[in-house]
Amino acid sequence: MLVFRYDKSFDGLLSALFDAYAMRAFPEQLIGPGEPEPLFTERVHEVATDPAHAARVWRGLERRLVVRARSMLVYAWHGEQERSDLLMLRCMRRVFDEGGGVLADQADPDMKALHRLALKVSHECERLRQFVRLQKAADGTYFAAATPEHDALPLSLDYFTDRFADQRWLIYDRRRDYGYYYDGRTARRVTLEDDRGMIADKLADRWLAEDERQFQLLWKNYFRALAIPQRINERQQRRMMPRRYWKHLTEME
């Protein structure tokens, strides 16, 4: 069995596909740095991530796929499902061998799985846009925590920089321990090693700006006044607003 080891980056995956065509041999498994080799491995090829090789593969995909189809590949990459990288490698190989039309073949199990994974990530992006709640800290910076099921925060970044362009904010993915800080001009990825206890489900009361406390109180009162207790449907509520987001929502306190 041929195994490729790569750095688990998207450019690394594209470089792996480049190497496979150069070697005329395609892997049966993909593993990351430090991962043990599967049983019955005959050979391990170490993939060197090469931006030039990755760009060449991506240009090939651009010639064969429309923008929406390429976006589907990017969304699927952020799905983080087990062996989704191998699934993507197989699908991209078919695109190069048979043309971009194969992505529409829903009778093929790989193409169907790719579509489903990309759709799940797309739904997660929409939930982030709906349920992220920015809280104003005492220094004027706005903060929000999230724990999305898929790594959808980078795909939602353009929405937040456009929607909150006149504010300084930090949106932090607690599950993956990274976030994006926007200084009013550009957003950059950050990882906080010493957050002084700030990176929690919500900002602790001592970190809040005074007007933020008042706004949260008003919002909770509005939410309770609007609700009709006799018509509460928790099952439907969980379907429309997954429970993993509740701990970040002021109105759910």
PDB file of C-alpha atoms in Angstrom:
ATOM      1  CA  MET A   1       0.000   0.000   0.000  1.00  0.00           C
ATOM      2  CA  LEU A   2       1.305   3.438  -0.994  1.00  0.00           C
ATOM      3  CA  VAL A   3       0.933   6.142   1.658  1.00  0.00           C
ATOM      4  CA  PHE A   4       1.565   9.870   1.286  1.00  0.00           C
ATOM      5  CA  ARG A   5       2.604  11.908   4.316  1.00  0.00           C
ATOM      6  CA  TYR A   6       1.934  15.647   4.067  1.00  0.00           C
ATOM      7  CA  ASP A   7       1.580  18.643   6.357  1.00  0.00           C
ATOM      8  CA  LYS A   8      -2.252  18.635   6.451  1.00  0.00           C
ATOM      9  CA  SER A   9      -2.508  22.004   4.707  1.00  0.00           C
ATOM     10  CA  PHE A  10      -4.562  22.733   1.601  1.00  0.00           C
ATOM     11  CA  ASP A  11      -1.427  23.602  -0.360  1.00  0.00           C
ATOM     12  CA  GLY A  12       0.038  20.356   0.933  1.00  0.00           C
ATOM     13  CA  LEU A  13      -2.917  18.401  -0.449  1.00  0.00           C
ATOM     14  CA  LEU A  14      -2.551  20.072  -3.847  1.00  0.00           C
ATOM     15  CA  SER A  15       1.179  19.308  -3.757  1.00  0.00           C
ATOM     16  CA  ALA A  16       0.335  15.673  -2.976  1.00  0.00           C
ATOM     17  CA  LEU A  17      -1.846  15.508  -6.085  1.00  0.00           C
ATOM     18  CA  PHE A  18       0.994  17.038  -8.143  1.00  0.00           C
ATOM     19  CA  ASP A  19       3.401  14.408  -6.821  1.00  0.00           C
ATOM     20  CA  ALA A  20       0.937  11.607  -7.547  1.00  0.00           C
ATOM     21  CA  TYR A  21       0.720  12.580 -11.210  1.00  0.00           C
ATOM     22  CA  ALA A  22       4.484  13.052 -11.422  1.00  0.00           C
ATOM     23  CA  MET A  23       5.015   9.567  -9.930  1.00  0.00           C
ATOM     24  CA  ARG A  24       2.054   8.068 -11.803  1.00  0.00           C
ATOM     25  CA  ALA A  25       1.069   6.458  -8.538  1.00  0.00           C
ATOM     26  CA  PHE A  26      -1.815   7.505  -6.307  1.00  0.00           C
ATOM     27  CA  PRO A  27      -1.913   6.937  -2.550  1.00  0.00           C
ATOM     28  CA  GLU A  28      -4.354   4.683  -0.785  1.00  0.00           C
ATOM     29  CA  GLN A  29      -3.914   6.637   2.449  1.00  0.00           C
ATOM     30  CA  LEU A  30      -2.916  10.146   3.492  1.00  0.00           C
ATOM     31  CA  ILE A  31      -1.316  10.762   6.871  1.00  0.00           C
ATOM     32  CA  GLY A  32      -0.014  13.834   8.658  1.00  0.00           C
ATOM     33  CA  PRO A  33       3.241  14.592  10.464  1.00  0.00           C
ATOM     34  CA  GLY A  34       3.853  12.168  13.309  1.00  0.00           C
ATOM     35  CA  GLU A  35       0.934   9.885  12.416  1.00  0.00           C
ATOM     36  CA  PRO A  36       1.775   6.161  12.474  1.00  0.00           C
ATOM     37  CA  GLU A  37       1.875   4.314   9.200  1.00  0.00           C
ATOM     38  CA  PRO A  38      -1.141   2.073   8.519  1.00  0.00           C
ATOM     39  CA  LEU A  39      -0.746  -1.691   8.563  1.00  0.00           C
ATOM     40  CA  PHE A  40       0.518  -3.281   5.343  1.00  0.00           C
ATOM     41  CA  THR A  41       2.188  -0.060   4.223  1.00  0.00           C
ATOM     42  CA  GLU A  42       4.726  -0.858   1.522  1.00  0.00           C
ATOM     43  CA  ARG A  43       5.975   2.648   0.858  1.00  0.00           C
ATOM     44  CA  VAL A  44       5.650   6.112   2.363  1.00  0.00           C
ATOM     45  CA  HIS A  45       6.171   9.138   0.144  1.00  0.00           C
ATOM     46  CA  GLU A  46       7.011  12.358   1.959  1.00  0.00           C
ATOM     47  CA  VAL A  47       5.228  15.253   0.248  1.00  0.00           C
ATOM     48  CA  ALA A  48       7.085  18.566   0.328  1.00  0.00           C
ATOM     49  CA  THR A  49       4.549  21.370   0.226  1.00  0.00           C
ATOM     50  CA  ASP A  50       5.512  23.482  -2.766  1.00  0.00           C
ATOM     51  CA  PRO A  51       3.525  26.701  -3.405  1.00  0.00           C
ATOM     52  CA  ALA A  52       4.469  26.573  -7.104  1.00  0.00           C
ATOM     53  CA  HIS A  53       3.187  22.998  -7.468  1.00  0.00           C
ATOM     54  CA  ALA A  54       0.029  23.833  -5.504  1.00  0.00           C
ATOM     55  CA  ALA A  55      -0.612  26.911  -7.675  1.00  0.00           C
ATOM     56  CA  ARG A  56      -0.154  24.832 -10.816  1.00  0.00           C
ATOM     57  CA  VAL A  57      -2.707  22.267  -9.643  1.00  0.00           C
ATOM     58  CA  TRP A  58      -5.158  25.007  -8.667  1.00  0.00           C
ATOM     59  CA  ARG A  59      -4.810  26.673 -12.093  1.00  0.00           C
ATOM     60  CA  GLY A  60      -5.644  23.308 -13.618  1.00  0.00           C
ATOM     61  CA  LEU A  61      -8.784  23.149 -11.504  1.00  0.00           C
ATOM     62  CA  GLU A  62      -9.675  26.713 -12.503  1.00  0.00           C
ATOM     63  CA  ARG A  63      -9.598  25.692 -16.165  1.00  0.00           C
ATOM     64  CA  ARG A  64     -11.887  22.736 -15.539  1.00  0.00           C
ATOM     65  CA  LEU A  65     -14.295  23.974 -12.863  1.00  0.00           C
ATOM     66  CA  VAL A  66     -16.612  26.941 -12.496  1.00  0.00           C
ATOM     67  CA  VAL A  67     -16.211  29.197  -9.458  1.00  0.00           C
ATOM     68  CA  ARG A  68     -19.008  27.495  -7.514  1.00  0.00           C
ATOM     69  CA  ALA A  69     -17.452  24.062  -7.978  1.00  0.00           C
ATOM     70  CA  ARG A  70     -14.044  25.316  -6.811  1.00  0.00           C
ATOM     71  CA  SER A  71     -15.697  26.898  -3.795  1.00  0.00           C
ATOM     72  CA  MET A  72     -17.213  23.518  -2.982  1.00  0.00           C
ATOM     73  CA  LEU A  73     -13.712  22.046  -2.754  1.00  0.00           C
ATOM     74  CA  VAL A  74     -12.608  24.822  -0.411  1.00  0.00           C
ATOM     75  CA  TYR A  75     -15.677  24.374   1.791  1.00  0.00           C
ATOM     76  CA  ALA A  76     -15.175  20.604   1.900  1.00  0.00           C
ATOM     77  CA  TRP A  77     -11.566  21.124   3.029  1.00  0.00           C
ATOM     78  CA  HIS A  78     -12.833  23.045   6.061  1.00  0.00           C
ATOM     79  CA  GLY A  79     -15.175  20.175   6.984  1.00  0.00           C
ATOM     80  CA  GLU A  80     -12.427  18.355   8.928  1.00  0.00           C
ATOM     81  CA  GLN A  81     -14.067  14.974   8.570  1.00  0.00           C
ATOM     82  CA  GLU A  82     -11.931  11.879   8.929  1.00  0.00           C
ATOM     83  CA  ARG A  83     -10.244  11.031   5.615  1.00  0.00           C
ATOM     84  CA  SER A  84     -11.978  13.930   3.848  1.00  0.00           C
ATOM     85  CA  ASP A  85      -8.585  14.862   2.385  1.00  0.00           C
ATOM     86  CA  LEU A  86      -8.352  11.456   0.682  1.00  0.00           C
ATOM     87  CA  LEU A  87     -11.916  11.907  -0.579  1.00  0.00           C
ATOM     88  CA  MET A  88     -10.960  15.292  -2.060  1.00  0.00           C
ATOM     89  CA  LEU A  89      -7.834  13.828  -3.657  1.00  0.00           C
ATOM     90  CA  ARG A  90      -9.907  11.158  -5.404  1.00  0.00           C
ATOM     91  CA  CYS A  91     -12.456  13.710  -6.586  1.00  0.00           C
ATOM     92  CA  MET A  92      -9.819  16.118  -7.906  1.00  0.00           C
ATOM     93  CA  ARG A  93      -8.117  13.254  -9.718  1.00  0.00           C
ATOM     94  CA  ARG A  94     -11.365  12.483 -11.520  1.00  0.00           C
ATOM     95  CA  VAL A  95     -11.757  16.147 -12.445  1.00  0.00           C
ATOM     96  CA  PHE A  96      -8.328  16.110 -14.108  1.00  0.00           C
ATOM     97  CA  ASP A  97      -8.899  12.737 -15.767  1.00  0.00           C
ATOM     98  CA  GLU A  98     -12.521  13.164 -16.882  1.00  0.00           C
ATOM     99  CA  GLY A  99     -13.347  16.875 -16.783  1.00  0.00           C
ATOM    100  CA  GLY A 100     -15.224  19.166 -14.411  1.00  0.00           C
ATOM    101  CA  GLY A 101     -18.623  17.645 -15.198  1.00  0.00           C
ATOM    102  CA  VAL A 102     -17.913  14.662 -12.958  1.00  0.00           C
ATOM    103  CA  LEU A 103     -18.558  16.800  -9.851  1.00  0.00           C
ATOM    104  CA  ALA A 104     -22.247  16.799 -10.769  1.00  0.00           C
ATOM    105  CA  ASP A 105     -22.397  12.982 -10.755  1.00  0.00           C
ATOM    106  CA  GLN A 106     -24.521  12.377  -7.662  1.00  0.00           C
ATOM    107  CA  ALA A 107     -24.647   8.660  -8.449  1.00  0.00           C
ATOM    108  CA  ASP A 108     -20.980   8.464  -7.551  1.00  0.00           C
ATOM    109  CA  PRO A 109     -20.475   7.912  -3.780  1.00  0.00           C
ATOM    110  CA  ASP A 110     -17.383  10.146  -3.634  1.00  0.00           C
ATOM    111  CA  MET A 111     -19.052  13.068  -5.397  1.00  0.00           C
ATOM    112  CA  LYS A 112     -22.145  12.700  -3.253  1.00  0.00           C
ATOM    113  CA  ALA A 113     -20.038  12.681  -0.064  1.00  0.00           C
ATOM    114  CA  LEU A 114     -18.119  15.751  -1.254  1.00  0.00           C
ATOM    115  CA  HIS A 115     -21.345  17.673  -1.891  1.00  0.00           C
ATOM    116  CA  ARG A 116     -22.746  16.721   1.508  1.00  0.00           C
ATOM    117  CA  LEU A 117     -19.605  17.768   3.353  1.00  0.00           C
ATOM    118  CA  ALA A 118     -19.421  21.134   1.563  1.00  0.00           C
ATOM    119  CA  LEU A 119     -23.104  21.732   2.333  1.00  0.00           C
ATOM    120  CA  LYS A 120     -22.556  21.043   6.044  1.00  0.00           C
ATOM    121  CA  VAL A 121     -19.746  23.607   6.147  1.00  0.00           C
ATOM    122  CA  SER A 122     -21.898  26.113   4.255  1.00  0.00           C
ATOM    123  CA  HIS A 123     -24.648  25.678   6.864  1.00  0.00           C
ATOM    124  CA  GLU A 124     -22.082  26.186   9.632  1.00  0.00           C
ATOM    125  CA  CYS A 125     -20.987  29.467   8.002  1.00  0.00           C
ATOM    126  CA  GLU A 126     -24.592  30.644   8.015  1.00  0.00           C
ATOM    127  CA  ARG A 127     -25.000  29.735  11.679  1.00  0.00           C
ATOM    128  CA  LEU A 128     -21.900  31.742  12.570  1.00  0.00           C
ATOM    129  CA  ARG A 129     -23.360  34.772  10.811  1.00  0.00           C
ATOM    130  CA  GLN A 130     -26.648  34.321  12.643  1.00  0.00           C
ATOM    131  CA  PHE A 131     -25.516  33.426  16.144  1.00  0.00           C
ATOM    132  CA  VAL A 132     -22.204  35.187  16.784  1.00  0.00           C
ATOM    133  CA  ARG A 133     -22.861  37.828  19.474  1.00  0.00           C
ATOM    134  CA  LEU A 134     -20.266  40.574  19.819  1.00  0.00           C
ATOM    135  CA  GLN A 135     -19.855  41.928  23.337  1.00  0.00           C
ATOM    136  CA  LYS A 136     -18.234  45.283  24.004  1.00  0.00           C
ATOM    137  CA  ALA A 137     -15.281  45.142  26.376  1.00  0.00           C
ATOM    138  CA  ALA A 138     -14.256  48.011  28.633  1.00  0.00           C
ATOM    139  CA  ASP A 139     -11.497  49.096  26.209  1.00  0.00           C
ATOM    140  CA  GLY A 140     -13.963  49.389  23.322  1.00  0.00           C
ATOM    141  CA  THR A 141     -12.981  46.144  21.584  1.00  0.00           C
ATOM    142  CA  TYR A 142     -15.833  43.809  20.683  1.00  0.00           C
ATOM    143  CA  PHE A 143     -15.443  40.119  21.468  1.00  0.00           C
ATOM    144  CA  ALA A 144     -17.317  36.951  20.541  1.00  0.00           C
ATOM    145  CA  ALA A 145     -16.568  33.282  21.154  1.00  0.00           C
ATOM    146  CA  ALA A 146     -17.798  30.412  19.012  1.00  0.00           C
ATOM    147  CA  THR A 147     -17.478  26.625  18.931  1.00  0.00           C
ATOM    148  CA  PRO A 148     -18.504  25.682  15.371  1.00  0.00           C
ATOM    149  CA  GLU A 149     -18.691  22.023  14.437  1.00  0.00           C
ATOM    150  CA  HIS A 150     -16.649  22.689  11.296  1.00  0.00           C
ATOM    151  CA  ASP A 151     -13.753  25.088  10.726  1.00  0.00           C
ATOM    152  CA  ALA A 152     -16.034  27.687   9.160  1.00  0.00           C
ATOM    153  CA  LEU A 153     -14.668  30.892  10.706  1.00  0.00           C
ATOM    154  CA  PRO A 154     -12.166  31.677   7.886  1.00  0.00           C
ATOM    155  CA  LEU A 155     -14.966  31.266   5.331  1.00  0.00           C
ATOM    156  CA  SER A 156     -17.131  33.762   7.227  1.00  0.00           C
ATOM    157  CA  LEU A 157     -14.415  36.357   7.715  1.00  0.00           C
ATOM    158  CA  ASP A 158     -15.411  38.569   4.772  1.00  0.00           C
ATOM    159  CA  TYR A 159     -18.928  38.859   6.166  1.00  0.00           C
ATOM    160  CA  PHE A 160     -17.717  40.058   9.563  1.00  0.00           C
ATOM    161  CA  THR A 161     -15.146  42.515   8.186  1.00  0.00           C
ATOM    162  CA  ASP A 162     -17.846  44.017   5.955  1.00  0.00           C
ATOM    163  CA  ARG A 163     -20.623  43.977   8.551  1.00  0.00           C
ATOM    164  CA  PHE A 164     -18.504  45.399  11.401  1.00  0.00           C
ATOM    165  CA  ALA A 165     -16.015  47.451   9.398  1.00  0.00           C
ATOM    166  CA  ASP A 166     -16.037  50.418  11.800  1.00  0.00           C
ATOM    167  CA  GLN A 167     -15.305  48.433  14.953  1.00  0.00           C
ATOM    168  CA  ARG A 168     -12.344  46.683  16.530  1.00  0.00           C
ATOM    169  CA  TRP A 169     -13.272  43.092  17.253  1.00  0.00           C
ATOM    170  CA  LEU A 170     -11.992  39.629  18.074  1.00  0.00           C
ATOM    171  CA  ILE A 171     -13.939  36.510  17.122  1.00  0.00           C
ATOM    172  CA  TYR A 172     -12.408  33.400  18.665  1.00  0.00           C
ATOM    173  CA  ASP A 173     -12.957  29.734  17.824  1.00  0.00           C
ATOM    174  CA  ARG A 174     -12.605  28.046  21.214  1.00  0.00           C
ATOM    175  CA  ARG A 175     -12.742  24.541  19.800  1.00  0.00           C
ATOM    176  CA  ARG A 176      -9.678  25.128  17.586  1.00  0.00           C
ATOM    177  CA  ASP A 177      -8.010  27.748  19.788  1.00  0.00           C
ATOM    178  CA  TYR A 178      -7.562  30.526  17.258  1.00  0.00           C
ATOM    179  CA  GLY A 179      -9.448  33.593  16.120  1.00  0.00           C
ATOM    180  CA  TYR A 180      -9.339  36.736  14.013  1.00  0.00           C
ATOM    181  CA  TYR A 181      -8.625  40.210  15.322  1.00  0.00           C
ATOM    182  CA  TYR A 182      -9.823  43.159  13.224  1.00  0.00           C
ATOM    183  CA  ASP A 183      -8.181  46.509  13.960  1.00  0.00           C
ATOM    184  CA  GLY A 184     -10.485  48.604  11.781  1.00  0.00           C
ATOM    185  CA  ARG A 185      -8.434  48.027   8.630  1.00  0.00           C
ATOM    186  CA  THR A 186      -7.306  44.428   8.356  1.00  0.00           C
ATOM    187  CA  ALA A 187      -8.095  41.122  10.047  1.00  0.00           C
ATOM    188  CA  ARG A 188      -5.300  38.833  11.170  1.00  0.00           C
ATOM    189  CA  ARG A 189      -5.303  35.374  12.645  1.00  0.00           C
ATOM    190  CA  VAL A 190      -4.318  35.222  16.317  1.00  0.00           C
ATOM    191  CA  THR A 191      -3.822  32.616  19.022  1.00  0.00           C
ATOM    192  CA  LEU A 192      -3.977  33.773  22.616  1.00  0.00           C
ATOM    193  CA  GLU A 193      -1.597  31.964  24.951  1.00  0.00           C
ATOM    194  CA  ASP A 194      -2.422  34.124  27.980  1.00  0.00           C
ATOM    195  CA  ASP A 195      -5.977  35.448  27.699  1.00  0.00           C
ATOM    196  CA  ARG A 196      -6.292  36.313  31.417  1.00  0.00           C
ATOM    197  CA  GLY A 197      -9.492  34.294  31.476  1.00  0.00           C
ATOM    198  CA  MET A 198     -11.196  36.413  28.842  1.00  0.00           C
ATOM    199  CA  ILE A 199     -11.640  33.668  26.231  1.00  0.00           C
ATOM    200  CA  ALA A 200     -14.651  31.965  27.734  1.00  0.00           C
ATOM    201  CA  ASP A 201     -18.136  31.276  26.388  1.00  0.00           C
ATOM    202  CA  LYS A 202     -18.932  34.946  27.028  1.00  0.00           C
ATOM    203  CA  LEU A 203     -17.003  37.837  28.518  1.00  0.00           C
ATOM    204  CA  ALA A 204     -17.024  37.871  32.293  1.00  0.00           C
ATOM    205  CA  ASP A 205     -18.933  40.787  33.777  1.00  0.00           C
ATOM    206  CA  ARG A 206     -15.757  42.501  34.966  1.00  0.00           C
ATOM    207  CA  TRP A 207     -14.520  42.827  31.365  1.00  0.00           C
ATOM    208  CA  LEU A 208     -17.725  44.368  29.995  1.00  0.00           C
ATOM    209  CA  ALA A 209     -18.194  48.021  29.125  1.00  0.00           C
ATOM    210  CA  GLU A 210     -20.903  49.685  31.218  1.00  0.00           C
ATOM    211  CA  ASP A 211     -23.190  50.361  28.251  1.00  0.00           C
ATOM    212  CA  GLU A 212     -22.784  46.717  27.172  1.00  0.00           C
ATOM    213  CA  ARG A 213     -24.282  45.589  30.478  1.00  0.00           C
ATOM    214  CA  GLN A 214     -27.290  47.814  29.848  1.00  0.00           C
ATOM    215  CA  PHE A 215     -27.724  46.590  26.258  1.00  0.00           C
ATOM    216  CA  GLN A 216     -27.574  42.953  27.379  1.00  0.00           C
ATOM    217  CA  LEU A 217     -30.223  43.596  30.023  1.00  0.00           C
ATOM    218  CA  LEU A 218     -32.461  45.276  27.468  1.00  0.00           C
ATOM    219  CA  TRP A 219     -31.973  42.431  24.995  1.00  0.00           C
ATOM    220  CA  LYS A 220     -32.811  39.745  27.564  1.00  0.00           C
ATOM    221  CA  ASN A 221     -35.924  41.647  28.655  1.00  0.00           C
ATOM    222  CA  TYR A 222     -37.002  42.044  25.027  1.00  0.00           C
ATOM    223  CA  PHE A 223     -36.435  38.335  24.332  1.00  0.00           C
ATOM    224  CA  ARG A 224     -38.505  37.289  27.361  1.00  0.00           C
ATOM    225  CA  ALA A 225     -41.291  39.751  26.586  1.00  0.00           C
ATOM    226  CA  LEU A 226     -41.513  38.547  22.999  1.00  0.00           C
ATOM    227  CA  ALA A 227     -41.658  34.847  23.874  1.00  0.00           C
ATOM    228  CA  ILE A 228     -45.010  33.084  24.269  1.00  0.00           C
ATOM    229  CA  PRO A 229     -44.446  30.361  26.889  1.00  0.00           C
ATOM    230  CA  GLN A 230     -47.392  28.265  25.655  1.00  0.00           C
ATOM    231  CA  ARG A 231     -45.889  28.072  22.183  1.00  0.00           C
ATOM    232  CA  ILE A 232     -42.289  27.227  23.084  1.00  0.00           C
ATOM    233  CA  ASN A 233     -41.082  24.271  21.009  1.00  0.00           C
ATOM    234  CA  GLU A 234     -37.645  23.282  22.281  1.00  0.00           C
ATOM    235  CA  ARG A 235     -37.231  20.558  19.671  1.00  0.00           C
ATOM    236  CA  GLN A 236     -37.756  23.011  16.834  1.00  0.00           C
ATOM    237  CA  GLN A 237     -35.594  25.569  18.604  1.00  0.00           C
ATOM    238  CA  ARG A 238     -32.680  23.128  18.779  1.00  0.00           C
ATOM    239  CA  ARG A 239     -33.124  22.304  15.093  1.00  0.00           C
ATOM    240  CA  MET A 240     -33.054  25.944  14.004  1.00  0.00           C
ATOM    241  CA  MET A 241     -30.470  27.059  16.577  1.00  0.00           C
ATOM    242  CA  PRO A 242     -28.075  24.218  17.521  1.00  0.00           C
ATOM    243  CA  ARG A 243     -27.534  23.875  21.232  1.00  0.00           C
ATOM    244  CA  ARG A 244     -23.754  24.294  20.944  1.00  0.00           C
ATOM    245  CA  TYR A 245     -24.384  27.996  20.254  1.00  0.00           C
ATOM    246  CA  TRP A 246     -26.627  28.597  23.269  1.00  0.00           C
ATOM    247  CA  LYS A 247     -23.792  29.075  25.738  1.00  0.00           C
ATOM    248  CA  HIS A 248     -22.588  32.066  23.703  1.00  0.00           C
ATOM    249  CA  LEU A 249     -25.989  33.765  23.428  1.00  0.00           C
ATOM    250  CA  THR A 250     -27.021  36.470  25.894  1.00  0.00           C
ATOM    251  CA  GLU A 251     -30.717  35.731  25.383  1.00  0.00           C
ATOM    252  CA  MET A 252     -30.267  32.081  26.416  1.00  0.00           C
ATOM    253  CA  GLU A 253     -28.988  32.892  29.902  1.00  0.00           C
TER     254      GLU A 253
END
